[in-house]
Amino acid sequence: MSVFEELRSVRSAKSQGKRDNKAAFFFLLPWLLGVVLITAGPMLASLWLSFTNYNLIQTPDFIGVQNYVRMFNDPRLLNSLRVTFEYVFVSVPIQLVVALAAALVLDKGMRALPFYRSVFYLPSLLGSSVAVAILWRQIFGQGGLVNQALGLVGLHNLPGWISDPQFALGTIILLNVWTFGAPMIIFLAGLRQIPDMYYEAASIDGAGRWKRFLRITLPMLSPIIFFNVILQLIGAFQSFTQAFIVSGGTGGPSDSTMFYTLYLYQQGFNQFDMGYASAMAWLLFIIIAIITAVTFVTSKYWVFYDN
Amino acid sequence: MTTETATRALTVPANGRNRAQRDASRGIKRSAWSIAKHVIMIALALLMLYPLLWMVVSSLRPNSEIFTNPSIIPDSFQVQNYATGWNALSDPFSLYLGNSIIIVIGAILGNLFACSLAAYAFARLEFRFKRLAFTIMLLTIMLPFQVTLVPQYIMFSFVHMLNTFWPLILPKVLGTDSFFIFLMVQFIRAIPRELDEAARIDGCGHPRIFFRVILPLMTPALATTTIFTFIWMWNEFFGPIVYLTQPHTWTVQVALGQFIDNQTGGDWGALFAMSVVSLIPVFLAFLIGQRFLIRGIATTGIK
């Protein structure tokens, strides 16, 4: 069961048998401390800080909703939202389509499956590292690998992709697509679960390849698609390292790779404007919560549960 | 559902084999398609790995060639870049590697400790507020860490823990990586309850059942947790650049980030060399722990 199905079923679960309150308390003690000290406490604190002006040195100064008002009048922040949305809503669909396509090709009794699976999965593990971001910065730079390769086929005077505001974000989107291996593995596991007899029955009824994909594979896989969509969306909204390294921490050129998290980092840990950074964090939280909720609500129209 | 998926994928390879046999019997048209598929897949695999291979090969080339030589055929073996890179920052790279290793080990131990205990409670015990606690645990998986970052930073600065490894390790010891709790809960649920019952009849309490029965049986889940924690913490960047600002506390990732900032138009060879060094541990973890990684990701679906 995935996290989301757990959430769905947790409401209906009835507790049974005798209770072990004392034992449970001790087993959960580290986690409980974590919830209070590391999660819930700081969450409430950051909610309060978001209504203050605070620079770490002076005591926080309560200023009401001013930080929130300021956000909606901050052109750089609004731009960072636009950049982030573009990144999320372009890279996640492409990444998932590639992941699904690769899984479909690999699924049907393909030889050397473990080999391909490993090769395609490896970038997912390396993709968030600084080293790969450095590599990306070279590859898509003026004299980088991409332009060297294009030079070999006669294309010259190409832009430095990462220093051109038109293309810089695209290179980071490509980096995210490159890490399609993780969702691919989840798709592969999901495909294995679809009973062969469905396909056999459909073939007997004369359904072609395409029809079988539309009528069997997609509906049967929809819970897995849903799962991947939510996870990748949440993850993509929080992307940071790639934009930070590729742009040298600036979000440039011309703020074209200024991810929301990068702007938050600059406000909080360069300017030490902790009140504003907290307000920004809460806005991010609200945006992610709304998008997750919308995906959940619409899921009943497109996610098919086989029970 | 995804757990079933994962276990099936692992335990029923026969299914795939039958399919392969059936496909094979469909004749020559099939095999032409199959060759085409392999050609496409190999091309794609090469395309995906090309940048990485090129970085490794380039790190062994003279500096100037990085902007002129796009081939991945190894043609020179200069280790000079590695020597230069190793000592390019205020401390030798070994210090940053050491810092990263300490943080990673601390995080692994923390996760194994807190998550396995919590998972046992969620999977095997009945207690008050269980549903509430379980829901909170699931929701925190989806919580963006930025929401708690600023107050955590303030808190750790009040207790004078900035520029120490504690802000990175302590949250793990307190089980905030609830993703792994979830993974372990799934695993423990699949262990037959009869084993617990037998131990109980023999007079074991929950601590003994946990240590003697459940923990030994859940080693695959512990291995998955170990490898994922290793790779994620090794690559972790946001936390370390916030908490570790003094050069001698830098992790490998922070040091690399500084390295690229320091050099203007400079030494890409050395930078590549140290980048390769920073990727080696992840690559080794991947080689050794692939089985657990793939199982873990199929079970819970987070990269």
XYZ file of C-alpha atoms in Angstrom:
610
model
C 0.000 0.000 0.000
C 1.320 3.397 -0.856
C 1.360 6.337 1.518
C -1.807 7.723 -0.034
C -3.809 4.560 0.189
C -2.735 4.313 3.809
C -4.062 7.803 4.391
C -7.315 6.802 2.763
C -7.725 3.664 4.846
C -6.390 4.914 8.150
C -9.717 6.535 8.973
C -11.691 3.348 8.711
C -9.207 1.147 10.571
C -10.684 -0.070 13.851
C -8.333 -0.805 16.691
C -8.667 -4.270 18.046
C -7.227 -6.285 20.893
C -5.694 -5.014 24.080
C -3.699 -1.855 24.237
C -0.041 -1.498 25.102
C 0.059 2.197 25.845
C 3.154 2.014 27.987
C 5.246 -0.075 25.599
C 4.107 2.049 22.668
C 5.142 5.205 24.472
C 8.695 3.954 24.896
C 8.962 2.666 21.356
C 7.679 5.971 20.024
C 9.640 8.187 22.394
C 12.404 9.300 19.973
C 9.845 9.905 17.241
C 7.546 11.821 19.603
C 10.417 14.051 20.675
C 11.179 14.616 16.999
C 7.582 15.536 16.211
C 7.527 18.072 19.038
C 11.064 19.486 18.809
C 11.960 19.157 15.147
C 8.623 19.283 13.337
C 5.536 20.657 15.099
C 7.338 23.113 17.383
C 9.341 24.722 14.586
C 6.262 24.736 12.343
C 4.325 26.775 14.868
C 7.370 28.933 15.512
C 7.793 29.648 11.817
C 4.095 30.494 11.542
C 4.547 33.052 14.300
C 7.814 34.345 12.852
C 6.093 34.873 9.525
C 4.140 37.693 11.208
C 7.282 39.351 12.533
C 10.321 41.237 11.440
C 13.304 39.267 12.684
C 16.999 39.349 11.786
C 18.394 36.894 14.383
C 19.951 39.691 16.452
C 17.110 41.909 17.597
C 14.023 40.402 19.198
C 11.258 39.558 16.724
C 9.011 42.509 16.061
C 5.335 41.712 15.415
C 4.219 43.339 12.175
C 0.967 41.550 11.358
C 0.466 40.404 7.790
C 3.043 42.790 6.356
C 5.355 39.988 5.190
C 2.494 38.417 3.280
C 1.490 41.722 1.730
C 5.105 42.327 0.830
C 5.328 38.954 -0.930
C 2.559 39.831 -3.320
C 4.287 43.092 -4.185
C 7.743 41.593 -4.553
C 8.418 41.208 -8.282
C 11.402 38.918 -7.703
C 9.283 36.630 -5.568
C 6.471 36.559 -8.100
C 9.048 35.821 -10.776
C 10.506 32.996 -8.664
C 7.023 31.502 -8.379
C 6.622 31.655 -12.138
C 10.030 30.019 -12.677
C 9.239 27.292 -10.163
C 5.814 26.569 -11.648
C 7.301 26.391 -15.110
C 9.995 24.037 -13.878
C 7.537 21.799 -12.019
C 4.793 21.647 -14.624
C 7.119 21.123 -17.558
C 9.706 18.784 -16.090
C 7.440 16.485 -14.070
C 5.073 15.507 -16.933
C 7.977 14.957 -19.338
C 9.894 12.983 -16.755
C 6.914 10.752 -16.003
C 6.059 10.157 -19.673
C 9.663 9.130 -20.353
C 9.626 6.938 -17.239
C 6.412 5.232 -18.336
C 7.637 4.747 -21.900
C 10.886 3.206 -20.694
C 9.017 0.946 -18.283
C 6.657 -0.224 -21.039
C 9.523 -1.078 -23.358
C 11.437 -2.847 -20.602
C 8.479 -4.727 -19.189
C 7.511 -7.319 -21.754
C 10.066 -10.052 -21.342
C 12.942 -7.861 -22.372
C 16.323 -9.483 -22.080
C 18.998 -7.790 -20.029
C 16.271 -5.979 -18.121
C 18.380 -5.664 -14.936
C 21.162 -4.046 -16.941
C 18.973 -1.358 -18.501
C 17.131 -0.843 -15.271
C 20.388 -0.142 -13.447
C 21.729 2.178 -16.126
C 18.520 4.209 -16.229
C 18.233 4.285 -12.469
C 21.770 5.481 -11.733
C 21.146 9.153 -12.703
C 18.318 9.330 -10.149
C 20.839 8.709 -7.400
C 23.393 11.165 -8.705
C 21.022 13.851 -9.994
C 20.764 15.830 -6.772
C 24.518 15.963 -6.154
C 26.624 19.072 -6.527
C 28.996 17.179 -8.840
C 26.293 16.585 -11.436
C 25.165 20.206 -11.210
C 28.778 21.235 -11.834
C 28.886 18.870 -14.779
C 25.678 20.414 -16.123
C 27.168 23.865 -15.817
C 30.082 22.783 -18.002
C 28.048 20.751 -20.497
C 25.637 23.587 -21.252
C 28.203 26.375 -21.028
C 29.546 28.355 -23.961
C 32.374 25.945 -24.781
C 30.671 22.999 -23.130
C 30.204 19.440 -24.247
C 26.878 20.100 -25.977
C 28.285 22.891 -28.111
C 31.410 20.843 -28.856
C 29.208 17.999 -30.080
C 27.003 20.323 -32.108
C 30.162 21.875 -33.527
C 31.105 18.468 -34.921
C 27.915 18.423 -36.997
C 28.591 21.932 -38.262
C 26.600 24.059 -35.848
C 28.666 26.971 -34.627
C 28.131 30.279 -32.818
C 25.735 28.635 -30.398
C 24.727 30.371 -27.216
C 26.039 29.388 -23.803
C 22.838 27.648 -22.763
C 23.163 28.327 -19.065
C 24.095 31.968 -19.556
C 21.129 32.667 -21.818
C 17.932 33.562 -19.882
C 15.906 31.877 -22.603
C 17.493 28.465 -22.158
C 18.949 28.332 -18.642
C 15.807 26.930 -17.034
C 15.504 24.396 -19.835
C 18.861 22.878 -18.926
C 17.687 22.317 -15.349
C 14.420 20.849 -16.603
C 16.498 18.469 -18.684
C 18.461 17.520 -15.589
C 15.248 16.562 -13.831
C 14.041 14.556 -16.832
C 17.401 12.769 -16.792
C 16.443 11.328 -13.385
C 13.425 9.447 -14.721
C 14.819 6.133 -13.430
C 13.187 6.261 -9.996
C 9.592 6.644 -11.239
C 10.415 4.129 -13.995
C 11.150 1.473 -11.388
C 7.849 2.162 -9.660
C 6.075 1.855 -13.026
C 7.878 -1.424 -13.732
C 6.752 -2.823 -10.404
C 3.195 -1.692 -11.197
C 3.205 -3.271 -14.651
C 4.231 -6.602 -13.168
C 1.084 -6.530 -11.132
C -1.340 -6.397 -14.029
C -2.590 -9.956 -14.575
C -1.692 -11.434 -17.974
C -5.201 -12.799 -18.385
C -6.593 -9.301 -18.925
C -4.386 -8.881 -21.949
C -5.160 -12.363 -23.196
C -8.901 -11.786 -22.887
C -8.585 -8.465 -24.710
C -6.542 -10.062 -27.503
C -9.211 -12.709 -27.979
C -11.775 -9.926 -28.263
C -9.602 -8.432 -31.001
C -8.151 -5.474 -29.153
C -4.945 -4.161 -30.704
C -1.795 -3.053 -28.959
C -2.905 0.569 -28.609
C -6.355 -0.335 -27.377
C -4.950 -2.720 -24.795
C -2.661 0.041 -23.563
C -5.534 2.533 -23.275
C -8.110 0.158 -21.814
C -6.007 -2.099 -19.620
C -2.538 -0.764 -18.910
C -3.432 2.855 -18.203
C -6.412 2.215 -15.918
C -4.627 -0.577 -14.057
C -1.568 1.599 -13.654
C -3.443 4.756 -12.670
C -2.878 4.376 -8.903
C 0.855 4.147 -9.576
C 0.707 7.130 -11.918
C -1.103 9.061 -9.213
C 1.530 8.066 -6.668
C 4.372 9.151 -8.947
C 2.687 12.429 -9.863
C 2.284 13.479 -6.240
C 5.782 12.480 -5.202
C 7.469 14.111 -8.150
C 5.408 17.306 -7.775
C 6.268 17.640 -4.107
C 9.922 16.895 -4.797
C 10.177 19.283 -7.741
C 8.727 22.199 -5.792
C 11.567 21.809 -3.321
C 14.411 21.524 -5.853
C 17.331 23.647 -4.875
C 20.820 22.293 -5.467
C 20.723 22.242 -9.260
C 19.567 25.838 -9.640
C 21.933 26.985 -6.914
C 25.030 25.440 -8.500
C 24.161 26.007 -12.145
C 23.551 29.711 -11.487
C 26.382 30.097 -8.972
C 23.893 30.827 -6.180
C 22.432 33.842 -7.967
C 19.386 32.398 -9.737
C 20.659 34.112 -12.864
C 20.934 34.979 -15.663
C 18.254 37.674 -15.129
C 16.595 35.577 -12.391
C 15.672 32.972 -15.009
C 16.682 30.109 -12.701
C 15.606 31.816 -9.488
C 13.746 28.913 -7.930
C 11.441 29.765 -5.072
C 13.610 27.802 -2.641
C 16.694 29.643 -3.846
C 15.042 33.014 -3.235
C 13.948 31.779 0.175
C 17.523 30.793 0.953
C 18.824 34.202 -0.127
C 16.246 36.036 1.978
C 16.787 33.857 5.039
C 20.473 33.095 5.018
C 22.072 35.900 3.025
C 19.849 38.788 4.127
C 18.915 37.120 7.449
C 15.368 38.346 6.932
C 13.958 35.460 8.932
C 10.402 36.766 9.183
C 10.091 37.107 5.446
C 11.757 33.733 4.828
C 9.272 32.099 7.230
C 6.351 33.688 5.423
C 7.808 32.406 2.156
C 8.131 28.906 3.601
C 4.483 28.962 4.624
C 3.389 30.133 1.197
C 5.342 27.203 -0.290
C 3.685 24.836 2.148
C 0.233 26.183 1.251
C 0.929 25.897 -2.479
C 2.136 22.299 -2.143
C -0.824 21.444 0.090
C -3.316 22.914 -2.410
C -1.768 21.165 -5.386
C -1.631 17.866 -3.517
C -5.247 18.303 -2.415
C -6.384 19.102 -5.951
C -4.586 16.032 -7.265
C -6.246 13.953 -4.553
C -9.720 15.305 -5.267
C -9.468 14.903 -9.027
C -7.988 11.442 -8.574
C -11.415 9.899 -8.168
C -12.136 10.772 -11.787
C -9.017 9.245 -13.249
C -7.571 6.788 -10.759
C -9.039 3.332 -10.982
C -8.938 1.061 -7.929
C -9.375 -2.600 -8.647
C -11.472 -3.543 -5.614
C -0.635 -1.970 -3.124
C 2.856 -0.877 -3.959
C 4.285 -3.259 -1.409
C 2.498 -6.147 -3.023
C 3.835 -4.872 -6.277
C 7.342 -4.873 -4.963
C 7.182 -8.282 -3.360
C 5.674 -9.734 -6.481
C 8.281 -8.180 -8.637
C 10.846 -9.844 -6.443
C 9.312 -13.179 -5.694
C 7.643 -14.092 -8.968
C 10.277 -13.815 -11.646
C 8.745 -16.943 -13.209
C 5.924 -14.789 -14.500
C 8.342 -12.723 -16.556
C 10.043 -15.836 -17.833
C 6.788 -17.361 -19.087
C 6.049 -14.171 -20.866
C 9.454 -14.206 -22.492
C 8.960 -17.779 -23.717
C 5.564 -16.990 -25.085
C 6.889 -13.914 -26.840
C 9.794 -15.858 -28.281
C 7.426 -18.371 -29.866
C 5.840 -15.680 -31.962
C 8.541 -15.860 -34.548
C 10.922 -13.823 -36.544
C 8.936 -10.597 -36.801
C 9.165 -10.443 -33.061
C 12.889 -10.882 -32.981
C 13.437 -8.058 -35.467
C 11.403 -5.804 -33.212
C 13.343 -7.072 -30.248
C 16.683 -6.215 -31.870
C 15.375 -2.754 -32.720
C 14.310 -2.286 -29.137
C 17.758 -3.211 -27.890
C 19.398 -0.818 -30.310
C 17.169 2.005 -29.103
C 17.720 1.125 -25.472
C 21.489 0.888 -25.805
C 21.567 4.242 -27.597
C 19.465 5.772 -24.854
C 21.632 4.235 -22.135
C 24.772 5.557 -23.786
C 23.244 9.004 -24.179
C 22.309 9.063 -20.510
C 25.666 7.931 -19.250
C 27.702 9.934 -21.738
C 28.046 13.084 -19.600
C 29.159 11.045 -16.589
C 31.668 8.993 -18.549
C 32.930 12.132 -20.210
C 33.469 13.793 -16.839
C 35.536 10.837 -15.636
C 37.636 10.766 -18.807
C 38.029 14.557 -18.835
C 39.218 14.600 -15.245
C 42.245 12.657 -16.470
C 42.995 15.023 -19.334
C 44.999 18.234 -19.437
C 42.860 21.181 -18.390
C 42.631 22.824 -21.798
C 41.076 19.762 -23.424
C 37.903 19.982 -21.345
C 36.629 22.655 -23.704
C 37.862 21.036 -26.897
C 37.599 17.269 -26.593
C 34.084 15.786 -26.509
C 35.163 12.153 -26.886
C 34.849 9.586 -24.117
C 37.691 7.416 -25.321
C 40.317 7.602 -22.601
C 43.429 9.010 -24.219
C 45.415 10.348 -21.316
C 45.887 9.421 -17.694
C 47.070 12.511 -15.912
C 46.420 12.331 -12.210
C 47.628 15.907 -11.843
C 44.052 17.241 -11.664
C 43.386 15.006 -8.686
C 46.460 16.219 -6.842
C 45.615 19.857 -7.566
C 41.957 19.474 -6.642
C 42.714 17.623 -3.442
C 44.548 20.663 -2.067
C 42.722 23.455 -3.867
C 40.719 24.678 -0.873
C 41.778 25.792 2.595
C 41.809 22.192 3.845
C 42.690 19.005 1.977
C 39.727 17.212 0.445
C 40.208 14.317 2.860
C 38.845 16.549 5.632
C 35.613 17.163 3.723
C 35.306 13.477 2.925
C 35.777 12.720 6.611
C 33.121 15.261 7.633
C 30.654 13.788 5.150
C 31.372 10.272 6.403
C 30.784 11.261 10.045
C 27.468 12.927 9.191
C 26.348 10.023 7.039
C 27.183 7.434 9.704
C 25.426 9.498 12.369
C 22.362 9.844 10.167
C 22.283 6.116 9.364
C 22.534 5.098 13.024
C 19.903 7.675 13.938
C 17.483 6.493 11.290
C 17.963 2.815 12.105
C 17.414 3.468 15.792
C 14.424 5.805 15.779
C 12.599 4.490 12.718
C 12.749 0.816 13.641
C 11.416 1.488 17.143
C 8.585 3.679 15.876
C 7.775 1.229 13.095
C 7.398 -1.618 15.582
C 4.903 0.422 17.582
C 2.880 1.331 14.501
C 2.926 -2.164 13.041
C 2.457 -4.295 16.140
C 1.093 -2.330 19.103
C -2.360 -0.992 19.871
C -2.364 2.280 21.759
C -4.305 5.445 22.344
C -4.130 8.053 19.578
C -2.587 5.476 17.257
C -4.602 6.639 14.275
C -3.745 10.260 14.953
C -0.045 9.483 15.395
C 0.019 7.347 12.264
C -1.672 10.065 10.234
C 0.811 12.646 11.483
C 3.655 10.306 10.543
C 2.304 9.887 7.006
C 1.688 13.610 6.574
C 5.198 14.562 7.662
C 6.537 12.556 4.719
C 4.982 15.204 2.518
C 6.010 18.215 4.593
C 8.452 20.525 2.784
C 11.484 20.890 5.035
C 11.707 24.627 4.388
C 8.689 25.123 6.660
C 10.676 24.096 9.702
C 14.086 25.261 8.537
C 14.172 28.821 9.869
C 13.051 28.036 13.444
C 15.292 24.969 13.492
C 18.173 27.182 12.482
C 17.329 29.657 15.232
C 16.954 26.839 17.746
C 20.302 25.282 16.862
C 21.991 28.670 16.969
C 20.621 29.278 20.487
C 22.133 26.028 21.710
C 25.417 26.848 19.939
C 25.249 23.991 17.499
C 25.903 25.952 14.319
C 29.045 24.685 12.617
C 28.657 21.323 14.306
C 27.177 18.180 12.765
C 24.351 17.952 15.295
C 21.737 19.925 13.313
C 22.131 17.343 10.544
C 22.249 14.226 12.726
C 19.901 14.994 15.623
C 16.705 15.131 13.518
C 17.477 11.603 12.295
C 18.012 10.307 15.836
C 14.550 11.694 16.578
C 12.972 9.877 13.649
C 12.039 12.814 11.428
C 12.738 10.782 8.280
C 9.270 9.306 8.567
C 9.595 7.909 5.088
C 11.731 5.128 6.560
C 9.246 4.514 9.381
C 6.656 3.924 6.703
C 8.966 1.594 4.806
C 9.648 -0.445 7.952
C 5.974 -0.534 8.974
C 5.203 -2.086 5.604
C 7.923 -4.621 6.112
C 6.972 -5.600 9.661
C 3.334 -6.062 8.647
C 4.461 -8.766 6.253
C 6.170 -10.745 9.048
C 3.770 -13.426 10.332
C 2.271 -12.542 13.690
C 2.559 -16.175 14.769
C 6.248 -15.544 15.402
C 5.408 -12.789 17.877
C 2.787 -15.003 19.499
C 5.259 -17.849 19.932
C 7.747 -15.512 21.577
C 5.030 -14.093 23.785
C 4.037 -17.559 24.969
C 7.684 -18.123 25.808
C 7.387 -15.115 28.093
C 8.938 -12.382 25.977
C 7.780 -8.816 26.378
C 7.723 -6.277 23.575
C 11.368 -5.233 23.901
C 12.497 -8.858 23.584
C 10.110 -9.564 20.711
C 11.430 -6.499 18.964
C 15.103 -7.282 19.419
C 15.000 -11.074 19.136
C 12.259 -11.681 16.591
C 11.403 -8.637 14.520
C 14.727 -6.873 14.195
C 16.627 -9.894 12.824
C 13.833 -10.550 10.337
C 13.696 -7.000 9.064
C 17.339 -6.745 7.978
C 16.371 -6.164 4.324
C 14.375 -3.091 5.367
C 17.270 -1.963 7.537
C 19.632 -2.399 4.606
C 17.354 -0.361 2.344
C 17.206 2.379 4.971
C 20.985 2.338 5.374
C 21.708 2.691 1.676
C 19.100 5.358 1.006
C 20.198 7.360 4.037
C 23.781 7.035 2.892
C 23.088 8.337 -0.611
C 20.653 11.065 0.395
C 22.793 12.395 3.215
C 25.917 12.221 1.092
C 24.209 14.368 -1.558
C 22.505 16.654 0.957
C 23.307 20.293 0.210
C 20.690 22.698 1.564
C 21.132 21.661 5.217
C 24.942 21.684 5.129
C 25.292 25.103 3.455
C 22.914 26.557 6.025
C 24.502 24.995 9.108
C 28.146 24.551 8.124
C 29.728 27.870 7.240
C 33.233 27.429 8.666
C 35.572 25.771 6.137
C 36.768 23.010 8.465
C 33.165 21.802 8.936
C 32.275 21.610 5.241
C 30.948 18.440 3.723
C 32.089 17.247 0.301
C 29.073 18.878 -1.354
C 29.624 22.249 0.324
C 33.329 22.132 -0.509
C 32.531 21.461 -4.164
C 30.057 24.320 -4.154
C 32.746 26.621 -2.765
C 35.267 25.280 -5.223
C 33.165 26.303 -8.201
C 32.535 29.727 -6.641
C 36.212 30.365 -5.933
C 37.435 29.778 -9.409
C 36.729 32.245 -12.128
C 37.418 30.770 -15.517
C 39.763 28.451 -13.709
C 40.665 24.912 -13.158
C 37.907 22.713 -14.547
C 40.175 19.689 -14.542
C 40.637 19.834 -10.785
C 36.961 20.601 -10.286
C 35.994 17.582 -12.374
C 38.491 15.431 -10.499
C 36.964 16.294 -7.130
C 33.467 15.914 -8.555
C 34.370 12.388 -9.596
C 35.769 11.724 -6.122
C 32.495 12.940 -4.599
C 30.441 10.606 -6.799
C 32.469 7.451 -6.141
C 30.903 6.632 -2.742
C 27.395 6.961 -4.183
C 28.335 4.811 -7.124
C 29.782 2.138 -4.853
C 26.681 2.205 -2.654
C 24.638 1.776 -5.804
C 26.693 -1.223 -6.955
C 26.612 -2.934 -3.580
C 23.077 -2.107 -2.578
C 21.188 -2.073 -5.873
C 18.876 -4.875 -4.863
C 17.779 -3.029 -1.734
C 17.516 0.302 -3.511
C 15.249 -1.065 -6.188
C 13.140 -2.939 -3.693
C 12.894 0.114 -1.474
C 11.927 2.422 -4.260
C 9.358 0.017 -5.636
C 7.877 -0.338 -2.151
C 7.541 3.291 -1.325
C 8.340 5.188 -4.453
C 10.697 7.934 -3.430
C 13.932 8.499 -5.222
